[in-house]
Amino acid sequence: MRLRNKKWARPLIESNPQYIVTEPEKYRGKWQERFAQKAPLYIEVGMGKGRFITDMAAAHPDKNFIGIEIQTAAAGIALKKQVAQKLPNLQLILANGAGLTTFFADNEVAGIYLNFSDPWPKKKQAKRRLTYKSFLAQYEQVMAPTGHLEFKTDNMGLFEFSLQSLNNYGMKFNGIWLDLHNSPEAEGNIMTEYEEKFSQLGQPIYKLTAHFPKADQLSSQVD
């Protein structure tokens, strides 16, 4: 959902380069330099207003996090949260998440979160869905062999498409939830703004976690 323009967002972004990056290509392979300490790096593609990635960083100080957002207004709202909290393990990116391989080096990322992505419901829009095979290829390239992908949505059609897309790509599922908030895994689940809104309306939240085949190949080599 596109937000209304926030006149204060761009000046806020320009005045806080220590927290948000507008030219992520410059840090490809060097993201750890922007954090207080080196740690496994997790990214959220399409962070929206930033609640999820901010709460994740606060809950997991032993990991580093990056939230990516294309909308200036949404990135500005997320940045407000970071300016207030000053989390040493959180960085933000204002850019199009479709360029991940230009933002991150091969194997630089430990995990990727996709939360309530645009479903692009028309058949001709399938290539724009963040679980389409071309995006999966980017995730596989930037993610370490032991990394994982986590995806949540309220849209059943997008979830079904994603299950098929990941399966056809050869990914292995670690878990699939058709009603996350009524499952044991709901405890400790960190929500996005949309997730809280939808769940309060009684809408089931769908979730999957998966990894690429190279993780299994690495495991077999070790064994």
PDB file of C-alpha atoms in Angstrom:
ATOM      1  CA  MET A   1       0.000   0.000   0.000  1.00  0.00           C
ATOM      2  CA  ARG A   2       1.450   3.347  -1.069  1.00  0.00           C
ATOM      3  CA  LEU A   3       1.589   5.992   1.642  1.00  0.00           C
ATOM      4  CA  ARG A   4       0.876   9.661   1.220  1.00  0.00           C
ATOM      5  CA  ASN A   5       3.909  11.839   0.713  1.00  0.00           C
ATOM      6  CA  LYS A   6       5.585  12.980   3.927  1.00  0.00           C
ATOM      7  CA  LYS A   7       7.355  16.318   3.368  1.00  0.00           C
ATOM      8  CA  TRP A   8       9.608  15.711   6.365  1.00  0.00           C
ATOM      9  CA  ALA A   9      10.761  12.236   5.217  1.00  0.00           C
ATOM     10  CA  ARG A  10      13.412  13.221   2.676  1.00  0.00           C
ATOM     11  CA  PRO A  11      15.094  15.838   4.934  1.00  0.00           C
ATOM     12  CA  LEU A  12      15.100  13.335   7.809  1.00  0.00           C
ATOM     13  CA  ILE A  13      16.750  10.728   5.597  1.00  0.00           C
ATOM     14  CA  GLU A  14      19.347  13.181   4.306  1.00  0.00           C
ATOM     15  CA  SER A  15      20.244  14.269   7.838  1.00  0.00           C
ATOM     16  CA  ASN A  16      20.744  10.728   9.195  1.00  0.00           C
ATOM     17  CA  PRO A  17      23.239   8.974   6.893  1.00  0.00           C
ATOM     18  CA  GLN A  18      24.555   7.007   9.871  1.00  0.00           C
ATOM     19  CA  TYR A  19      21.288   5.042   9.965  1.00  0.00           C
ATOM     20  CA  ILE A  20      20.029   4.945   6.387  1.00  0.00           C
ATOM     21  CA  VAL A  21      21.728   4.373   3.030  1.00  0.00           C
ATOM     22  CA  THR A  22      20.463   5.660  -0.325  1.00  0.00           C
ATOM     23  CA  GLU A  23      23.332   4.234  -2.407  1.00  0.00           C
ATOM     24  CA  PRO A  24      23.615   0.658  -1.127  1.00  0.00           C
ATOM     25  CA  GLU A  25      25.873  -0.436  -3.982  1.00  0.00           C
ATOM     26  CA  LYS A  26      28.746   1.329  -2.198  1.00  0.00           C
ATOM     27  CA  TYR A  27      28.572  -1.138   0.691  1.00  0.00           C
ATOM     28  CA  ARG A  28      28.379  -4.373  -1.273  1.00  0.00           C
ATOM     29  CA  GLY A  29      30.491  -6.866   0.641  1.00  0.00           C
ATOM     30  CA  LYS A  30      31.231  -4.298   3.356  1.00  0.00           C
ATOM     31  CA  TRP A  31      28.003  -4.002   5.335  1.00  0.00           C
ATOM     32  CA  GLN A  32      29.550  -5.193   8.571  1.00  0.00           C
ATOM     33  CA  GLU A  33      31.502  -1.919   8.672  1.00  0.00           C
ATOM     34  CA  ARG A  34      28.248  -0.042   9.366  1.00  0.00           C
ATOM     35  CA  PHE A  35      27.468  -1.970  12.540  1.00  0.00           C
ATOM     36  CA  ALA A  36      28.878  -1.738  16.054  1.00  0.00           C
ATOM     37  CA  GLN A  37      30.039  -5.362  15.848  1.00  0.00           C
ATOM     38  CA  LYS A  38      30.276  -8.124  13.269  1.00  0.00           C
ATOM     39  CA  ALA A  39      27.365 -10.568  13.399  1.00  0.00           C
ATOM     40  CA  PRO A  40      25.172 -12.644  11.062  1.00  0.00           C
ATOM     41  CA  LEU A  41      23.291 -10.302   8.731  1.00  0.00           C
ATOM     42  CA  TYR A  42      19.530 -10.551   8.174  1.00  0.00           C
ATOM     43  CA  ILE A  43      17.552  -8.398   5.747  1.00  0.00           C
ATOM     44  CA  GLU A  44      13.892  -7.562   5.235  1.00  0.00           C
ATOM     45  CA  VAL A  45      12.857  -6.756   1.670  1.00  0.00           C
ATOM     46  CA  GLY A  46       9.972  -4.302   1.834  1.00  0.00           C
ATOM     47  CA  MET A  47      10.119  -3.234   5.484  1.00  0.00           C
ATOM     48  CA  GLY A  48       7.187  -0.812   5.213  1.00  0.00           C
ATOM     49  CA  LYS A  49       7.035   1.386   8.318  1.00  0.00           C
ATOM     50  CA  GLY A  50       9.786  -0.655   9.958  1.00  0.00           C
ATOM     51  CA  ARG A  51       8.083  -2.163  12.982  1.00  0.00           C
ATOM     52  CA  PHE A  52       9.192  -5.735  12.273  1.00  0.00           C
ATOM     53  CA  ILE A  53      12.858  -5.065  11.510  1.00  0.00           C
ATOM     54  CA  THR A  54      13.175  -2.608  14.415  1.00  0.00           C
ATOM     55  CA  ASP A  55      11.627  -5.042  16.883  1.00  0.00           C
ATOM     56  CA  MET A  56      13.790  -7.870  15.537  1.00  0.00           C
ATOM     57  CA  ALA A  57      16.943  -5.813  16.058  1.00  0.00           C
ATOM     58  CA  ALA A  58      15.880  -4.941  19.591  1.00  0.00           C
ATOM     59  CA  ALA A  59      15.055  -8.569  20.411  1.00  0.00           C
ATOM     60  CA  HIS A  60      18.247 -10.029  18.884  1.00  0.00           C
ATOM     61  CA  PRO A  61      21.265  -7.847  19.748  1.00  0.00           C
ATOM     62  CA  ASP A  62      23.585 -10.679  18.688  1.00  0.00           C
ATOM     63  CA  LYS A  63      22.492 -10.307  15.044  1.00  0.00           C
ATOM     64  CA  ASN A  64      22.669  -7.462  12.518  1.00  0.00           C
ATOM     65  CA  PHE A  65      19.634  -6.351  10.527  1.00  0.00           C
ATOM     66  CA  ILE A  66      18.924  -4.279   7.441  1.00  0.00           C
ATOM     67  CA  GLY A  67      15.487  -3.091   6.354  1.00  0.00           C
ATOM     68  CA  ILE A  68      14.979  -2.248   2.674  1.00  0.00           C
ATOM     69  CA  GLU A  69      12.150  -0.011   1.441  1.00  0.00           C
ATOM     70  CA  ILE A  70      11.453   1.717  -1.866  1.00  0.00           C
ATOM     71  CA  GLN A  71       8.883   4.238  -0.590  1.00  0.00           C
ATOM     72  CA  THR A  72      10.427   7.385   0.859  1.00  0.00           C
ATOM     73  CA  ALA A  73       7.488   8.036   3.209  1.00  0.00           C
ATOM     74  CA  ALA A  74       7.593   4.514   4.662  1.00  0.00           C
ATOM     75  CA  ALA A  75      11.381   4.603   5.004  1.00  0.00           C
ATOM     76  CA  GLY A  76      11.061   7.925   6.801  1.00  0.00           C
ATOM     77  CA  ILE A  77       8.623   6.459   9.321  1.00  0.00           C
ATOM     78  CA  ALA A  78      10.964   3.518   9.894  1.00  0.00           C
ATOM     79  CA  LEU A  79      13.890   5.894  10.304  1.00  0.00           C
ATOM     80  CA  LYS A  80      11.996   7.817  12.988  1.00  0.00           C
ATOM     81  CA  LYS A  81      11.896   4.607  15.024  1.00  0.00           C
ATOM     82  CA  GLN A  82      15.624   4.078  14.624  1.00  0.00           C
ATOM     83  CA  VAL A  83      16.483   7.688  15.442  1.00  0.00           C
ATOM     84  CA  ALA A  84      14.531   7.262  18.685  1.00  0.00           C
ATOM     85  CA  GLN A  85      16.048   3.883  19.618  1.00  0.00           C
ATOM     86  CA  LYS A  86      19.523   4.157  18.082  1.00  0.00           C
ATOM     87  CA  LEU A  87      19.899   0.399  17.767  1.00  0.00           C
ATOM     88  CA  PRO A  88      23.557  -0.432  17.012  1.00  0.00           C
ATOM     89  CA  ASN A  89      22.598  -3.542  15.016  1.00  0.00           C
ATOM     90  CA  LEU A  90      20.119  -1.934  12.610  1.00  0.00           C
ATOM     91  CA  GLN A  91      20.638  -0.199   9.272  1.00  0.00           C
ATOM     92  CA  LEU A  92      18.060   0.921   6.699  1.00  0.00           C
ATOM     93  CA  ILE A  93      18.158   1.177   2.920  1.00  0.00           C
ATOM     94  CA  LEU A  94      16.006   3.435   0.734  1.00  0.00           C
ATOM     95  CA  ALA A  95      16.141   1.667  -2.629  1.00  0.00           C
ATOM     96  CA  ASN A  96      14.387  -0.856  -4.856  1.00  0.00           C
ATOM     97  CA  GLY A  97      14.743  -4.326  -3.320  1.00  0.00           C
ATOM     98  CA  ALA A  98      14.866  -5.829  -6.801  1.00  0.00           C
ATOM     99  CA  GLY A  99      18.579  -5.013  -6.916  1.00  0.00           C
ATOM    100  CA  LEU A 100      19.782  -7.256  -4.112  1.00  0.00           C
ATOM    101  CA  THR A 101      22.732  -8.707  -6.020  1.00  0.00           C
ATOM    102  CA  THR A 102      24.081  -5.192  -6.535  1.00  0.00           C
ATOM    103  CA  PHE A 103      23.607  -4.353  -2.847  1.00  0.00           C
ATOM    104  CA  PHE A 104      25.077  -7.521  -1.307  1.00  0.00           C
ATOM    105  CA  ALA A 105      28.002  -9.770  -2.155  1.00  0.00           C
ATOM    106  CA  ASP A 106      27.586 -13.510  -2.679  1.00  0.00           C
ATOM    107  CA  ASN A 107      26.888 -15.317   0.622  1.00  0.00           C
ATOM    108  CA  GLU A 108      26.862 -12.040   2.590  1.00  0.00           C
ATOM    109  CA  VAL A 109      23.369 -12.518   4.048  1.00  0.00           C
ATOM    110  CA  ALA A 110      22.332 -15.058   6.699  1.00  0.00           C
ATOM    111  CA  GLY A 111      18.579 -14.776   6.197  1.00  0.00           C
ATOM    112  CA  ILE A 112      15.859 -12.900   4.312  1.00  0.00           C
ATOM    113  CA  TYR A 113      12.417 -11.821   5.519  1.00  0.00           C
ATOM    114  CA  LEU A 114       9.486 -11.098   3.220  1.00  0.00           C
ATOM    115  CA  ASN A 115       6.499  -9.728   5.122  1.00  0.00           C
ATOM    116  CA  PHE A 116       3.125  -8.957   3.558  1.00  0.00           C
ATOM    117  CA  SER A 117       4.577  -8.237   0.146  1.00  0.00           C
ATOM    118  CA  ASP A 118       2.413  -6.775  -2.614  1.00  0.00           C
ATOM    119  CA  PRO A 119       0.464  -9.774  -4.041  1.00  0.00           C
ATOM    120  CA  TRP A 120       0.358  -8.400  -7.598  1.00  0.00           C
ATOM    121  CA  PRO A 121      -2.830 -10.448  -8.170  1.00  0.00           C
ATOM    122  CA  LYS A 122      -3.084 -10.282 -11.965  1.00  0.00           C
ATOM    123  CA  LYS A 123      -1.545 -13.206 -13.833  1.00  0.00           C
ATOM    124  CA  LYS A 124       0.559 -10.896 -16.003  1.00  0.00           C
ATOM    125  CA  GLN A 125       2.048  -9.397 -12.811  1.00  0.00           C
ATOM    126  CA  ALA A 126       3.490 -12.700 -11.541  1.00  0.00           C
ATOM    127  CA  LYS A 127       7.076 -11.661 -12.338  1.00  0.00           C
ATOM    128  CA  ARG A 128       6.756  -8.765  -9.877  1.00  0.00           C
ATOM    129  CA  ARG A 129       5.941 -10.999  -6.898  1.00  0.00           C
ATOM    130  CA  LEU A 130       8.864 -11.245  -4.481  1.00  0.00           C
ATOM    131  CA  THR A 131       8.664 -15.039  -4.498  1.00  0.00           C
ATOM    132  CA  TYR A 132       8.924 -15.308  -8.293  1.00  0.00           C
ATOM    133  CA  LYS A 133      11.853 -17.387  -9.545  1.00  0.00           C
ATOM    134  CA  SER A 134      13.944 -14.402 -10.642  1.00  0.00           C
ATOM    135  CA  PHE A 135      13.831 -13.016  -7.094  1.00  0.00           C
ATOM    136  CA  LEU A 136      14.582 -16.444  -5.639  1.00  0.00           C
ATOM    137  CA  ALA A 137      17.726 -16.558  -7.796  1.00  0.00           C
ATOM    138  CA  GLN A 138      18.865 -13.269  -6.243  1.00  0.00           C
ATOM    139  CA  TYR A 139      18.154 -14.504  -2.731  1.00  0.00           C
ATOM    140  CA  GLU A 140      20.125 -17.674  -3.396  1.00  0.00           C
ATOM    141  CA  GLN A 141      23.107 -15.689  -4.663  1.00  0.00           C
ATOM    142  CA  VAL A 142      23.393 -13.295  -1.736  1.00  0.00           C
ATOM    143  CA  MET A 143      22.504 -15.808   0.966  1.00  0.00           C
ATOM    144  CA  ALA A 144      25.009 -18.016   2.752  1.00  0.00           C
ATOM    145  CA  PRO A 145      24.554 -21.778   2.220  1.00  0.00           C
ATOM    146  CA  THR A 146      23.064 -22.173   5.708  1.00  0.00           C
ATOM    147  CA  GLY A 147      20.703 -19.223   5.288  1.00  0.00           C
ATOM    148  CA  HIS A 148      16.916 -19.309   5.238  1.00  0.00           C
ATOM    149  CA  LEU A 149      13.976 -17.428   3.739  1.00  0.00           C
ATOM    150  CA  GLU A 150      10.971 -16.500   5.874  1.00  0.00           C
ATOM    151  CA  PHE A 151       7.728 -15.351   4.266  1.00  0.00           C
ATOM    152  CA  LYS A 152       4.467 -14.154   5.841  1.00  0.00           C
ATOM    153  CA  THR A 153       1.263 -12.953   4.181  1.00  0.00           C
ATOM    154  CA  ASP A 154      -2.475 -12.659   4.706  1.00  0.00           C
ATOM    155  CA  ASN A 155      -3.111 -13.354   1.004  1.00  0.00           C
ATOM    156  CA  MET A 156      -3.968 -16.998   0.325  1.00  0.00           C
ATOM    157  CA  GLY A 157      -3.456 -16.657  -3.425  1.00  0.00           C
ATOM    158  CA  LEU A 158       0.044 -15.259  -2.988  1.00  0.00           C
ATOM    159  CA  PHE A 159       0.854 -17.923  -0.417  1.00  0.00           C
ATOM    160  CA  GLU A 160      -0.222 -20.726  -2.742  1.00  0.00           C
ATOM    161  CA  PHE A 161       1.792 -19.176  -5.570  1.00  0.00           C
ATOM    162  CA  SER A 162       4.810 -18.890  -3.288  1.00  0.00           C
ATOM    163  CA  LEU A 163       4.618 -22.514  -2.168  1.00  0.00           C
ATOM    164  CA  GLN A 164       4.579 -23.635  -5.793  1.00  0.00           C
ATOM    165  CA  SER A 165       7.293 -21.193  -6.866  1.00  0.00           C
ATOM    166  CA  LEU A 166       9.695 -22.207  -4.093  1.00  0.00           C
ATOM    167  CA  ASN A 167       8.998 -25.875  -4.670  1.00  0.00           C
ATOM    168  CA  ASN A 168       9.590 -25.591  -8.416  1.00  0.00           C
ATOM    169  CA  TYR A 169      12.857 -23.765  -7.711  1.00  0.00           C
ATOM    170  CA  GLY A 170      14.007 -26.727  -5.638  1.00  0.00           C
ATOM    171  CA  MET A 171      13.841 -25.082  -2.216  1.00  0.00           C
ATOM    172  CA  LYS A 172      13.226 -27.192   0.878  1.00  0.00           C
ATOM    173  CA  PHE A 173      10.590 -26.194   3.399  1.00  0.00           C
ATOM    174  CA  ASN A 174      11.466 -25.979   7.080  1.00  0.00           C
ATOM    175  CA  GLY A 175       7.932 -25.120   8.106  1.00  0.00           C
ATOM    176  CA  ILE A 176       4.507 -24.168   6.741  1.00  0.00           C
ATOM    177  CA  TRP A 177       1.752 -22.525   8.797  1.00  0.00           C
ATOM    178  CA  LEU A 178      -1.778 -21.912   7.518  1.00  0.00           C
ATOM    179  CA  ASP A 179      -2.892 -20.086  10.672  1.00  0.00           C
ATOM    180  CA  LEU A 180       0.234 -18.834  12.409  1.00  0.00           C
ATOM    181  CA  HIS A 181      -1.428 -16.999  15.278  1.00  0.00           C
ATOM    182  CA  ASN A 182      -3.330 -20.112  16.350  1.00  0.00           C
ATOM    183  CA  SER A 183      -0.246 -22.307  16.380  1.00  0.00           C
ATOM    184  CA  PRO A 184       2.409 -22.954  19.055  1.00  0.00           C
ATOM    185  CA  GLU A 185       4.869 -20.889  16.988  1.00  0.00           C
ATOM    186  CA  ALA A 186       2.770 -17.764  17.634  1.00  0.00           C
ATOM    187  CA  GLU A 187       4.620 -17.287  20.906  1.00  0.00           C
ATOM    188  CA  GLY A 188       7.601 -15.065  20.262  1.00  0.00           C
ATOM    189  CA  ASN A 189       6.366 -14.114  16.781  1.00  0.00           C
ATOM    190  CA  ILE A 190       7.275 -10.523  15.950  1.00  0.00           C
ATOM    191  CA  MET A 191       4.555  -8.797  13.966  1.00  0.00           C
ATOM    192  CA  THR A 192       4.423  -6.102  11.330  1.00  0.00           C
ATOM    193  CA  GLU A 193       1.865  -3.289  11.441  1.00  0.00           C
ATOM    194  CA  TYR A 194      -0.240  -5.043   8.810  1.00  0.00           C
ATOM    195  CA  GLU A 195       0.007  -8.380  10.555  1.00  0.00           C
ATOM    196  CA  GLU A 196      -1.426  -7.004  13.774  1.00  0.00           C
ATOM    197  CA  LYS A 197      -4.244  -5.284  11.903  1.00  0.00           C
ATOM    198  CA  PHE A 198      -5.193  -8.361   9.884  1.00  0.00           C
ATOM    199  CA  SER A 199      -4.981 -10.779  12.807  1.00  0.00           C
ATOM    200  CA  GLN A 200      -7.240  -8.544  14.928  1.00  0.00           C
ATOM    201  CA  LEU A 201      -9.828  -8.811  12.152  1.00  0.00           C
ATOM    202  CA  GLY A 202      -9.638 -12.605  12.375  1.00  0.00           C
ATOM    203  CA  GLN A 203      -7.699 -13.021   9.133  1.00  0.00           C
ATOM    204  CA  PRO A 204      -5.415 -16.086   9.225  1.00  0.00           C
ATOM    205  CA  ILE A 205      -1.721 -15.345   8.747  1.00  0.00           C
ATOM    206  CA  TYR A 206       0.189 -17.702   6.445  1.00  0.00           C
ATOM    207  CA  LYS A 207       3.871 -18.343   6.959  1.00  0.00           C
ATOM    208  CA  LEU A 208       6.627 -20.481   5.508  1.00  0.00           C
ATOM    209  CA  THR A 209      10.335 -20.896   6.124  1.00  0.00           C
ATOM    210  CA  ALA A 210      12.599 -22.525   3.563  1.00  0.00           C
ATOM    211  CA  HIS A 211      16.214 -22.960   2.505  1.00  0.00           C
ATOM    212  CA  PHE A 212      18.037 -23.525  -0.765  1.00  0.00           C
ATOM    213  CA  PRO A 213      19.415 -26.947  -1.821  1.00  0.00           C
ATOM    214  CA  LYS A 214      23.009 -25.832  -1.237  1.00  0.00           C
ATOM    215  CA  ALA A 215      22.377 -26.065   2.517  1.00  0.00           C
ATOM    216  CA  ASP A 216      21.637 -29.783   2.207  1.00  0.00           C
ATOM    217  CA  GLN A 217      24.595 -30.263  -0.101  1.00  0.00           C
ATOM    218  CA  LEU A 218      26.877 -28.628   2.454  1.00  0.00           C
ATOM    219  CA  SER A 219      25.462 -30.811   5.211  1.00  0.00           C
ATOM    220  CA  SER A 220      26.047 -34.010   3.206  1.00  0.00           C
ATOM    221  CA  GLN A 221      29.653 -32.988   2.535  1.00  0.00           C
ATOM    222  CA  VAL A 222      30.235 -32.515   6.261  1.00  0.00           C
ATOM    223  CA  ASP A 223      28.665 -35.882   7.063  1.00  0.00           C
TER     224      ASP A 223
END
